[in-house]
PDB file of C-alpha atoms in Angstrom:
ATOM      1  CA  MET F   1      -9.974 143.232  31.031  1.00  0.00           C
ATOM      2  CA  SER F   2      -6.375 142.239  31.510  1.00  0.00           C
ATOM      3  CA  ARG F   3      -5.306 139.857  34.169  1.00  0.00           C
ATOM      4  CA  ASP F   4      -2.607 140.725  36.725  1.00  0.00           C
ATOM      5  CA  PRO F   5       0.268 138.076  36.323  1.00  0.00           C
ATOM      6  CA  HIS F   6       1.086 138.537  40.019  1.00  0.00           C
ATOM      7  CA  SER F   7      -2.496 137.943  41.142  1.00  0.00           C
ATOM      8  CA  SER F   8      -2.963 135.097  43.725  1.00  0.00           C
ATOM      9  CA  GLU F   9      -5.819 133.684  41.722  1.00  0.00           C
ATOM     10  CA  HIS F  10      -5.173 130.400  39.893  1.00  0.00           C
ATOM     11  CA  GLU F  11      -6.990 128.070  37.638  1.00  0.00           C
ATOM     12  CA  PRO F  12      -9.786 126.266  39.459  1.00  0.00           C
ATOM     13  CA  GLY F  13      -8.656 122.965  41.115  1.00  0.00           C
ATOM     14  CA  GLN F  14      -4.913 123.441  40.262  1.00  0.00           C
ATOM     15  CA  THR F  15      -3.318 124.913  43.427  1.00  0.00           C
ATOM     16  CA  GLY F  16      -5.952 123.240  45.693  1.00  0.00           C
ATOM     17  CA  GLU F  17      -5.086 119.746  44.422  1.00  0.00           C
ATOM     18  CA  GLU F  18      -1.351 120.358  44.706  1.00  0.00           C
ATOM     19  CA  ASP F  19      -1.631 121.613  48.246  1.00  0.00           C
ATOM     20  CA  LEU F  20      -3.850 118.734  49.287  1.00  0.00           C
ATOM     21  CA  ALA F  21      -1.510 116.162  47.728  1.00  0.00           C
ATOM     22  CA  THR F  22       1.497 117.738  49.520  1.00  0.00           C
ATOM     23  CA  THR F  23      -0.337 117.843  52.809  1.00  0.00           C
ATOM     24  CA  PHE F  24      -1.369 114.193  52.392  1.00  0.00           C
ATOM     25  CA  VAL F  25       2.101 113.123  51.691  1.00  0.00           C
ATOM     26  CA  ARG F  26       3.569 115.073  54.704  1.00  0.00           C
ATOM     27  CA  GLU F  27       0.878 114.021  57.124  1.00  0.00           C
ATOM     28  CA  SER F  28       1.122 110.264  56.190  1.00  0.00           C
ATOM     29  CA  GLU F  29       4.874 110.043  56.112  1.00  0.00           C
ATOM     30  CA  VAL F  30       6.426 107.318  58.225  1.00  0.00           C
ATOM     31  CA  ILE F  31       9.200 108.681  60.611  1.00  0.00           C
ATOM     32  CA  GLU F  32      11.210 106.390  62.716  1.00  0.00           C
ATOM     33  CA  GLU F  33      14.404 106.527  64.807  1.00  0.00           C
ATOM     34  CA  ALA F  34      17.392 104.563  63.535  1.00  0.00           C
ATOM     35  CA  GLU F  35      20.912 104.106  64.553  1.00  0.00           C
ATOM     36  CA  GLU F  36      23.565 104.694  62.043  1.00  0.00           C
ATOM     37  CA  GLY F  37      27.357 105.103  62.855  1.00  0.00           C
ATOM     38  CA  GLY F  38      26.487 105.014  66.579  1.00  0.00           C
ATOM     39  CA  LYS F  39      24.181 107.953  66.297  1.00  0.00           C
ATOM     40  CA  LYS F  40      20.425 108.111  66.452  1.00  0.00           C
ATOM     41  CA  ILE F  41      18.846 109.685  63.430  1.00  0.00           C
ATOM     42  CA  ARG F  42      15.212 110.419  62.440  1.00  0.00           C
ATOM     43  CA  ARG F  43      14.589 108.682  59.122  1.00  0.00           C
ATOM     44  CA  LYS F  44      11.604 109.407  56.855  1.00  0.00           C
ATOM     45  CA  GLY F  45       9.981 107.002  54.403  1.00  0.00           C
ATOM     46  CA  ILE F  46      10.093 103.262  54.100  1.00  0.00           C
ATOM     47  CA  TYR F  47      12.118 100.784  52.091  1.00  0.00           C
ATOM     48  CA  LEU F  48      10.243  99.638  49.049  1.00  0.00           C
ATOM     49  CA  LEU F  49      11.810  96.329  48.070  1.00  0.00           C
ATOM     50  CA  PRO F  50      11.353  94.202  51.252  1.00  0.00           C
ATOM     51  CA  ASN F  51       7.943  95.668  51.888  1.00  0.00           C
ATOM     52  CA  LEU F  52       6.882  94.662  48.319  1.00  0.00           C
ATOM     53  CA  PHE F  53       7.584  91.045  49.333  1.00  0.00           C
ATOM     54  CA  THR F  54       5.680  91.518  52.580  1.00  0.00           C
ATOM     55  CA  THR F  55       2.665  93.030  50.651  1.00  0.00           C
ATOM     56  CA  SER F  56       2.776  90.092  48.245  1.00  0.00           C
ATOM     57  CA  ALA F  57       2.707  87.646  51.125  1.00  0.00           C
ATOM     58  CA  LEU F  58      -0.270  89.616  52.634  1.00  0.00           C
ATOM     59  CA  PHE F  59      -2.061  89.427  49.273  1.00  0.00           C
ATOM     60  CA  SER F  60      -1.495  85.679  49.072  1.00  0.00           C
ATOM     61  CA  GLY F  61      -3.002  85.244  52.548  1.00  0.00           C
ATOM     62  CA  PHE F  62      -6.066  87.282  51.664  1.00  0.00           C
ATOM     63  CA  PHE F  63      -6.361  85.390  48.327  1.00  0.00           C
ATOM     64  CA  ALA F  64      -6.402  82.111  50.288  1.00  0.00           C
ATOM     65  CA  MET F  65      -9.355  83.247  52.343  1.00  0.00           C
ATOM     66  CA  VAL F  66     -11.269  84.557  49.235  1.00  0.00           C
ATOM     67  CA  ALA F  67     -10.518  81.212  47.422  1.00  0.00           C
ATOM     68  CA  ALA F  68     -11.850  79.199  50.476  1.00  0.00           C
ATOM     69  CA  VAL F  69     -15.012  81.170  50.636  1.00  0.00           C
ATOM     70  CA  ASN F  70     -15.437  80.413  46.895  1.00  0.00           C
ATOM     71  CA  GLY F  71     -14.895  76.697  47.564  1.00  0.00           C
ATOM     72  CA  ASP F  72     -11.511  76.452  45.792  1.00  0.00           C
ATOM     73  CA  PHE F  73      -9.507  74.851  48.537  1.00  0.00           C
ATOM     74  CA  THR F  74      -6.571  73.630  46.459  1.00  0.00           C
ATOM     75  CA  ALA F  75      -5.953  77.265  45.403  1.00  0.00           C
ATOM     76  CA  ALA F  76      -6.443  78.422  48.987  1.00  0.00           C
ATOM     77  CA  SER F  77      -3.778  75.909  50.261  1.00  0.00           C
ATOM     78  CA  ILE F  78      -1.341  76.784  47.521  1.00  0.00           C
ATOM     79  CA  ALA F  79      -1.719  80.473  48.269  1.00  0.00           C
ATOM     80  CA  ILE F  80      -0.719  79.858  51.930  1.00  0.00           C
ATOM     81  CA  PHE F  81       2.470  78.137  50.655  1.00  0.00           C
ATOM     82  CA  ILE F  82       3.243  81.030  48.332  1.00  0.00           C
ATOM     83  CA  ALA F  83       2.838  83.453  51.259  1.00  0.00           C
ATOM     84  CA  MET F  84       5.264  81.223  53.184  1.00  0.00           C
ATOM     85  CA  VAL F  85       7.896  81.575  50.502  1.00  0.00           C
ATOM     86  CA  LEU F  86       7.438  85.243  50.099  1.00  0.00           C
ATOM     87  CA  ASP F  87       7.610  85.712  53.965  1.00  0.00           C
ATOM     88  CA  GLY F  88      10.963  83.834  53.912  1.00  0.00           C
ATOM     89  CA  LEU F  89      12.197  86.195  51.225  1.00  0.00           C
ATOM     90  CA  ASP F  90      11.386  89.573  52.621  1.00  0.00           C
ATOM     91  CA  GLY F  91      13.636  89.349  55.730  1.00  0.00           C
ATOM     92  CA  ARG F  92      16.559  87.944  53.667  1.00  0.00           C
ATOM     93  CA  VAL F  93      16.168  90.698  51.074  1.00  0.00           C
ATOM     94  CA  ALA F  94      16.119  93.334  53.819  1.00  0.00           C
ATOM     95  CA  ARG F  95      19.299  91.887  55.329  1.00  0.00           C
ATOM     96  CA  MET F  96      20.994  91.476  52.012  1.00  0.00           C
ATOM     97  CA  THR F  97      20.195  95.129  50.933  1.00  0.00           C
ATOM     98  CA  ASN F  98      20.715  96.561  54.417  1.00  0.00           C
ATOM     99  CA  THR F  99      17.025  97.885  54.453  1.00  0.00           C
ATOM    100  CA  GLN F 100      15.831  96.614  57.827  1.00  0.00           C
ATOM    101  CA  SER F 101      13.501  98.850  59.676  1.00  0.00           C
ATOM    102  CA  ASP F 102      11.059  98.743  62.594  1.00  0.00           C
ATOM    103  CA  PHE F 103       8.299  99.524  60.235  1.00  0.00           C
ATOM    104  CA  GLY F 104       9.180  96.542  58.101  1.00  0.00           C
ATOM    105  CA  ALA F 105       9.305  94.307  61.073  1.00  0.00           C
ATOM    106  CA  GLU F 106       5.859  95.417  62.301  1.00  0.00           C
ATOM    107  CA  TYR F 107       4.343  95.186  58.835  1.00  0.00           C
ATOM    108  CA  ASP F 108       5.822  91.701  58.386  1.00  0.00           C
ATOM    109  CA  SER F 109       4.296  90.656  61.748  1.00  0.00           C
ATOM    110  CA  LEU F 110       0.847  91.880  60.752  1.00  0.00           C
ATOM    111  CA  SER F 111       1.187  90.121  57.387  1.00  0.00           C
ATOM    112  CA  ASP F 112       2.127  86.894  59.228  1.00  0.00           C
ATOM    113  CA  MET F 113      -0.969  87.115  61.444  1.00  0.00           C
ATOM    114  CA  LEU F 114      -3.260  87.242  58.406  1.00  0.00           C
ATOM    115  CA  SER F 115      -1.404  84.677  56.258  1.00  0.00           C
ATOM    116  CA  PHE F 116      -0.393  82.165  58.849  1.00  0.00           C
ATOM    117  CA  GLY F 117      -2.982  82.796  61.562  1.00  0.00           C
ATOM    118  CA  VAL F 118      -6.421  83.891  60.182  1.00  0.00           C
ATOM    119  CA  ALA F 119      -6.117  82.360  56.687  1.00  0.00           C
ATOM    120  CA  PRO F 120      -5.274  78.715  57.708  1.00  0.00           C
ATOM    121  CA  GLY F 121      -7.838  78.780  60.514  1.00  0.00           C
ATOM    122  CA  LEU F 122     -10.565  80.079  58.170  1.00  0.00           C
ATOM    123  CA  VAL F 123      -9.672  77.744  55.285  1.00  0.00           C
ATOM    124  CA  ALA F 124      -9.819  74.652  57.644  1.00  0.00           C
ATOM    125  CA  PHE F 125     -13.025  75.841  59.159  1.00  0.00           C
ATOM    126  CA  ILE F 126     -14.897  76.551  55.855  1.00  0.00           C
ATOM    127  CA  TRP F 127     -13.723  73.248  54.316  1.00  0.00           C
ATOM    128  CA  ILE F 128     -14.511  70.731  57.133  1.00  0.00           C
ATOM    129  CA  LEU F 129     -14.499  72.105  60.653  1.00  0.00           C
ATOM    130  CA  GLN F 130     -17.783  73.841  60.363  1.00  0.00           C
ATOM    131  CA  ASP F 131     -19.443  70.413  59.978  1.00  0.00           C
ATOM    132  CA  ILE F 132     -18.492  69.616  63.585  1.00  0.00           C
ATOM    133  CA  GLY F 133     -20.439  72.499  64.905  1.00  0.00           C
ATOM    134  CA  LYS F 134     -19.387  74.693  67.854  1.00  0.00           C
ATOM    135  CA  THR F 135     -16.342  72.431  68.459  1.00  0.00           C
ATOM    136  CA  GLY F 136     -15.057  73.257  64.959  1.00  0.00           C
ATOM    137  CA  TRP F 137     -15.076  76.955  65.262  1.00  0.00           C
ATOM    138  CA  VAL F 138     -13.759  76.938  68.729  1.00  0.00           C
ATOM    139  CA  VAL F 139     -10.716  74.912  67.592  1.00  0.00           C
ATOM    140  CA  ALA F 140     -10.374  77.217  64.514  1.00  0.00           C
ATOM    141  CA  PHE F 141     -10.340  80.213  66.846  1.00  0.00           C
ATOM    142  CA  LEU F 142      -7.907  78.473  69.212  1.00  0.00           C
ATOM    143  CA  TYR F 143      -5.527  78.232  66.255  1.00  0.00           C
ATOM    144  CA  VAL F 144      -5.894  81.889  65.339  1.00  0.00           C
ATOM    145  CA  ALA F 145      -5.460  82.991  68.959  1.00  0.00           C
ATOM    146  CA  CYS F 146      -2.384  80.883  69.399  1.00  0.00           C
ATOM    147  CA  ALA F 147      -0.861  82.255  66.217  1.00  0.00           C
ATOM    148  CA  ALA F 148      -1.364  85.760  67.523  1.00  0.00           C
ATOM    149  CA  LEU F 149       0.148  84.893  70.929  1.00  0.00           C
ATOM    150  CA  ARG F 150       3.138  83.100  69.054  1.00  0.00           C
ATOM    151  CA  LEU F 151       3.886  86.216  66.972  1.00  0.00           C
ATOM    152  CA  ALA F 152       3.603  88.561  69.928  1.00  0.00           C
ATOM    153  CA  ARG F 153       6.001  86.401  72.039  1.00  0.00           C
ATOM    154  CA  PHE F 154       8.402  86.059  69.050  1.00  0.00           C
ATOM    155  CA  ASN F 155       8.542  89.867  68.719  1.00  0.00           C
ATOM    156  CA  VAL F 156       9.411  90.489  72.321  1.00  0.00           C
ATOM    157  CA  GLN F 157      12.064  87.708  72.514  1.00  0.00           C
ATOM    158  CA  ILE F 158      14.052  88.856  69.492  1.00  0.00           C
ATOM    159  CA  GLY F 159      17.695  89.133  70.543  1.00  0.00           C
ATOM    160  CA  SER F 160      17.160  87.312  73.807  1.00  0.00           C
ATOM    161  CA  VAL F 161      16.978  83.681  72.629  1.00  0.00           C
ATOM    162  CA  ASP F 162      19.427  81.394  70.746  1.00  0.00           C
ATOM    163  CA  LYS F 163      18.837  82.011  67.046  1.00  0.00           C
ATOM    164  CA  LYS F 164      19.507  78.310  66.367  1.00  0.00           C
ATOM    165  CA  TRP F 165      16.142  77.397  67.890  1.00  0.00           C
ATOM    166  CA  PHE F 166      12.566  78.589  67.702  1.00  0.00           C
ATOM    167  CA  ILE F 167      10.645  78.497  71.019  1.00  0.00           C
ATOM    168  CA  GLY F 168       7.395  76.923  69.986  1.00  0.00           C
ATOM    169  CA  LEU F 169       6.343  75.947  66.419  1.00  0.00           C
ATOM    170  CA  PRO F 170       6.926  78.824  63.939  1.00  0.00           C
ATOM    171  CA  SER F 171       3.609  80.144  62.539  1.00  0.00           C
ATOM    172  CA  PRO F 172       4.574  79.482  58.849  1.00  0.00           C
ATOM    173  CA  SER F 173       5.217  75.827  59.567  1.00  0.00           C
ATOM    174  CA  ALA F 174       1.933  75.495  61.539  1.00  0.00           C
ATOM    175  CA  ALA F 175       0.143  77.159  58.542  1.00  0.00           C
ATOM    176  CA  ALA F 176       1.914  74.845  56.158  1.00  0.00           C
ATOM    177  CA  LEU F 177       0.831  71.712  58.194  1.00  0.00           C
ATOM    178  CA  VAL F 178      -2.829  72.942  58.112  1.00  0.00           C
ATOM    179  CA  ALA F 179      -2.668  73.963  54.409  1.00  0.00           C
ATOM    180  CA  ALA F 180      -1.018  70.736  53.332  1.00  0.00           C
ATOM    181  CA  SER F 181      -3.670  68.774  55.263  1.00  0.00           C
ATOM    182  CA  VAL F 182      -6.547  70.548  53.622  1.00  0.00           C
ATOM    183  CA  TRP F 183      -4.947  70.245  50.160  1.00  0.00           C
ATOM    184  CA  THR F 184      -4.248  66.534  50.599  1.00  0.00           C
ATOM    185  CA  PHE F 185      -7.516  65.395  52.193  1.00  0.00           C
ATOM    186  CA  HIS F 186      -9.564  67.617  49.819  1.00  0.00           C
ATOM    187  CA  SER F 187      -7.772  66.222  46.755  1.00  0.00           C
ATOM    188  CA  PHE F 188      -8.733  62.582  47.826  1.00  0.00           C
ATOM    189  CA  ASP F 189     -12.245  63.709  48.815  1.00  0.00           C
ATOM    190  CA  ALA F 190     -11.590  62.587  52.385  1.00  0.00           C
ATOM    191  CA  GLU F 191     -14.595  64.069  54.099  1.00  0.00           C
ATOM    192  CA  ALA F 192     -15.708  61.215  56.291  1.00  0.00           C
ATOM    193  CA  PHE F 193     -16.277  61.850  59.988  1.00  0.00           C
ATOM    194  CA  GLY F 194     -12.929  60.348  60.846  1.00  0.00           C
ATOM    195  CA  PHE F 195     -11.124  62.903  58.710  1.00  0.00           C
ATOM    196  CA  LYS F 196     -13.066  65.647  60.303  1.00  0.00           C
ATOM    197  CA  LEU F 197     -11.851  64.551  63.776  1.00  0.00           C
ATOM    198  CA  LEU F 198      -8.326  64.208  62.382  1.00  0.00           C
ATOM    199  CA  MET F 199      -8.414  67.811  61.049  1.00  0.00           C
ATOM    200  CA  LEU F 200      -9.743  68.969  64.408  1.00  0.00           C
ATOM    201  CA  VAL F 201      -6.663  67.290  66.020  1.00  0.00           C
ATOM    202  CA  VAL F 202      -4.313  68.740  63.417  1.00  0.00           C
ATOM    203  CA  VAL F 203      -5.543  72.294  63.748  1.00  0.00           C
ATOM    204  CA  GLY F 204      -5.724  72.226  67.491  1.00  0.00           C
ATOM    205  CA  ALA F 205      -2.361  70.582  67.915  1.00  0.00           C
ATOM    206  CA  ALA F 206      -0.721  73.125  65.566  1.00  0.00           C
ATOM    207  CA  GLY F 207      -2.117  75.969  67.601  1.00  0.00           C
ATOM    208  CA  VAL F 208      -0.995  74.488  70.935  1.00  0.00           C
ATOM    209  CA  LEU F 209       2.522  73.743  69.719  1.00  0.00           C
ATOM    210  CA  MET F 210       2.853  77.345  68.534  1.00  0.00           C
ATOM    211  CA  VAL F 211       2.565  78.577  72.144  1.00  0.00           C
ATOM    212  CA  SER F 212       4.486  75.740  73.752  1.00  0.00           C
ATOM    213  CA  ASN F 213       8.102  75.862  75.004  1.00  0.00           C
ATOM    214  CA  ILE F 214       9.097  73.064  72.703  1.00  0.00           C
ATOM    215  CA  ARG F 215      12.224  73.943  70.662  1.00  0.00           C
ATOM    216  CA  TYR F 216      12.336  73.690  66.860  1.00  0.00           C
ATOM    217  CA  TYR F 217      15.460  73.914  64.873  1.00  0.00           C
ATOM    218  CA  SER F 218      15.509  77.187  62.910  1.00  0.00           C
ATOM    219  CA  PHE F 219      18.082  76.449  60.212  1.00  0.00           C
ATOM    220  CA  LYS F 220      19.481  80.016  60.700  1.00  0.00           C
ATOM    221  CA  ASP F 221      23.052  78.709  61.269  1.00  0.00           C
ATOM    222  CA  VAL F 222      23.017  77.107  57.816  1.00  0.00           C
ATOM    223  CA  ASP F 223      25.737  78.897  55.826  1.00  0.00           C
ATOM    224  CA  LEU F 224      24.060  79.384  52.334  1.00  0.00           C
ATOM    225  CA  LYS F 225      27.202  81.302  51.036  1.00  0.00           C
ATOM    226  CA  GLY F 226      29.817  78.747  51.783  1.00  0.00           C
ATOM    227  CA  PRO F 227      30.767  75.769  49.534  1.00  0.00           C
ATOM    228  CA  VAL F 228      28.981  72.509  50.065  1.00  0.00           C
ATOM    229  CA  PRO F 229      29.533  68.888  48.604  1.00  0.00           C
ATOM    230  CA  PHE F 230      27.989  68.305  45.216  1.00  0.00           C
ATOM    231  CA  VAL F 231      25.731  65.600  46.701  1.00  0.00           C
ATOM    232  CA  PHE F 232      23.874  68.347  48.611  1.00  0.00           C
ATOM    233  CA  LEU F 233      22.772  70.047  45.358  1.00  0.00           C
ATOM    234  CA  LEU F 234      21.861  66.539  43.930  1.00  0.00           C
ATOM    235  CA  ALA F 235      19.756  65.907  47.083  1.00  0.00           C
ATOM    236  CA  ILE F 236      17.866  69.299  46.585  1.00  0.00           C
ATOM    237  CA  VAL F 237      17.116  68.420  42.910  1.00  0.00           C
ATOM    238  CA  LEU F 238      15.839  64.918  43.988  1.00  0.00           C
ATOM    239  CA  GLY F 239      13.767  66.665  46.603  1.00  0.00           C
ATOM    240  CA  PHE F 240      12.006  68.851  44.016  1.00  0.00           C
ATOM    241  CA  VAL F 241      11.439  65.830  41.814  1.00  0.00           C
ATOM    242  CA  VAL F 242       9.846  63.947  44.661  1.00  0.00           C
ATOM    243  CA  ILE F 243       7.587  66.882  45.681  1.00  0.00           C
ATOM    244  CA  SER F 244       6.471  67.400  42.047  1.00  0.00           C
ATOM    245  CA  ILE F 245       5.146  63.797  41.848  1.00  0.00           C
ATOM    246  CA  GLU F 246       2.384  64.472  44.477  1.00  0.00           C
ATOM    247  CA  PRO F 247       2.956  67.993  45.928  1.00  0.00           C
ATOM    248  CA  SER F 248       0.274  67.908  48.515  1.00  0.00           C
ATOM    249  CA  VAL F 249       1.231  64.603  50.006  1.00  0.00           C
ATOM    250  CA  MET F 250       4.972  65.281  49.980  1.00  0.00           C
ATOM    251  CA  LEU F 251       4.478  68.705  51.591  1.00  0.00           C
ATOM    252  CA  LEU F 252       2.263  67.100  54.227  1.00  0.00           C
ATOM    253  CA  LEU F 253       4.905  64.541  54.982  1.00  0.00           C
ATOM    254  CA  LEU F 254       7.712  67.216  55.043  1.00  0.00           C
ATOM    255  CA  PHE F 255       6.046  69.603  57.383  1.00  0.00           C
ATOM    256  CA  GLY F 256       4.346  66.776  59.411  1.00  0.00           C
ATOM    257  CA  THR F 257       7.919  65.537  60.034  1.00  0.00           C
ATOM    258  CA  TYR F 258       9.113  68.947  61.037  1.00  0.00           C
ATOM    259  CA  VAL F 259       6.208  69.482  63.331  1.00  0.00           C
ATOM    260  CA  ALA F 260       6.669  66.120  65.040  1.00  0.00           C
ATOM    261  CA  SER F 261      10.512  66.691  65.316  1.00  0.00           C
ATOM    262  CA  GLY F 262       9.947  69.202  68.238  1.00  0.00           C
ATOM    263  CA  PRO F 263       8.099  66.837  70.690  1.00  0.00           C
ATOM    264  CA  VAL F 264      10.233  63.942  69.611  1.00  0.00           C
ATOM    265  CA  MET F 265      13.502  65.692  70.311  1.00  0.00           C
ATOM    266  CA  ALA F 266      12.020  67.049  73.643  1.00  0.00           C
ATOM    267  CA  LEU F 267      11.122  63.581  74.659  1.00  0.00           C
ATOM    268  CA  MET F 268      14.538  62.200  73.730  1.00  0.00           C
ATOM    269  CA  ARG F 269      16.240  64.965  75.862  1.00  0.00           C
ATOM    270  CA  LYS F 270      13.975  64.210  78.764  1.00  0.00           C
ATOM    271  CA  LEU F 271      14.720  60.497  78.620  1.00  0.00           C
ATOM    272  CA  ARG F 272      18.410  61.167  78.230  1.00  0.00           C
ATOM    273  CA  HIS F 273      18.556  63.346  81.338  1.00  0.00           C
ATOM    274  CA  SER F 274      16.170  61.330  83.489  1.00  0.00           C
ATOM    275  CA  PRO F 275      17.903  59.358  86.442  1.00  0.00           C
ATOM    276  CA  PRO F 276      18.198  55.667  85.882  1.00  0.00           C
ATOM    277  CA  ALA F 277      15.772  53.457  87.599  1.00  0.00           C
ATOM    278  CA  SER F 278      17.093  51.799  90.725  1.00  0.00           C
TER     279      SER F 278
END
């Protein structure tokens, strides 16, 4: 029996799969409003390059939690620092390639919540805070909650604050302080009760500083494209050399100094503007 070439029948599974794939792509497409040339347009799809960096940062944060569960706290701490580097790159890549989008901003914020909120709190808790009992997980949760509040406040304040300053400790810096502390103390097997209390203070203070009104220098006004004296490059090379000698300790000193700089400068400003004693 001959087959009608115009028949609507097809090989089993062929058309159905194509239609299903087409429907899935259409229904899952991201559509957002953007402004180009002074006009609002509806744009479909997402930019791949900056979101690849964001996804890599998200993966690093998730890997940090998995490593902590498996007891590899050095790898967990390093993964948080890798997430920090990747998080710093995604925004710069988006601006350099003119691929900023609302989707990318929201995705980056969710990635930051996991990498710099949940991951550091969980790593610190699994390593040492769980030994303190209820106080340990309460402080770990305080850190996570403060990171969420910090990111939410940052998102609604974009464009309304001076770009030269962060209001509150940035979540990547808070995560770096916690990760560097875990990495350093774990490397030296510092698990005495005094170090448990110290980690309790570090994690709790990092959380509170994130939601504080203390200003931190953002370094966003530094011109990376302009010429600089040769000694600047020499100082950067020297910095890498020093960090490579004992990475965990050097990173702890570096980010510990930055975290302390906010309260110190706030205190200095207060003393400078306080009326003289009669």
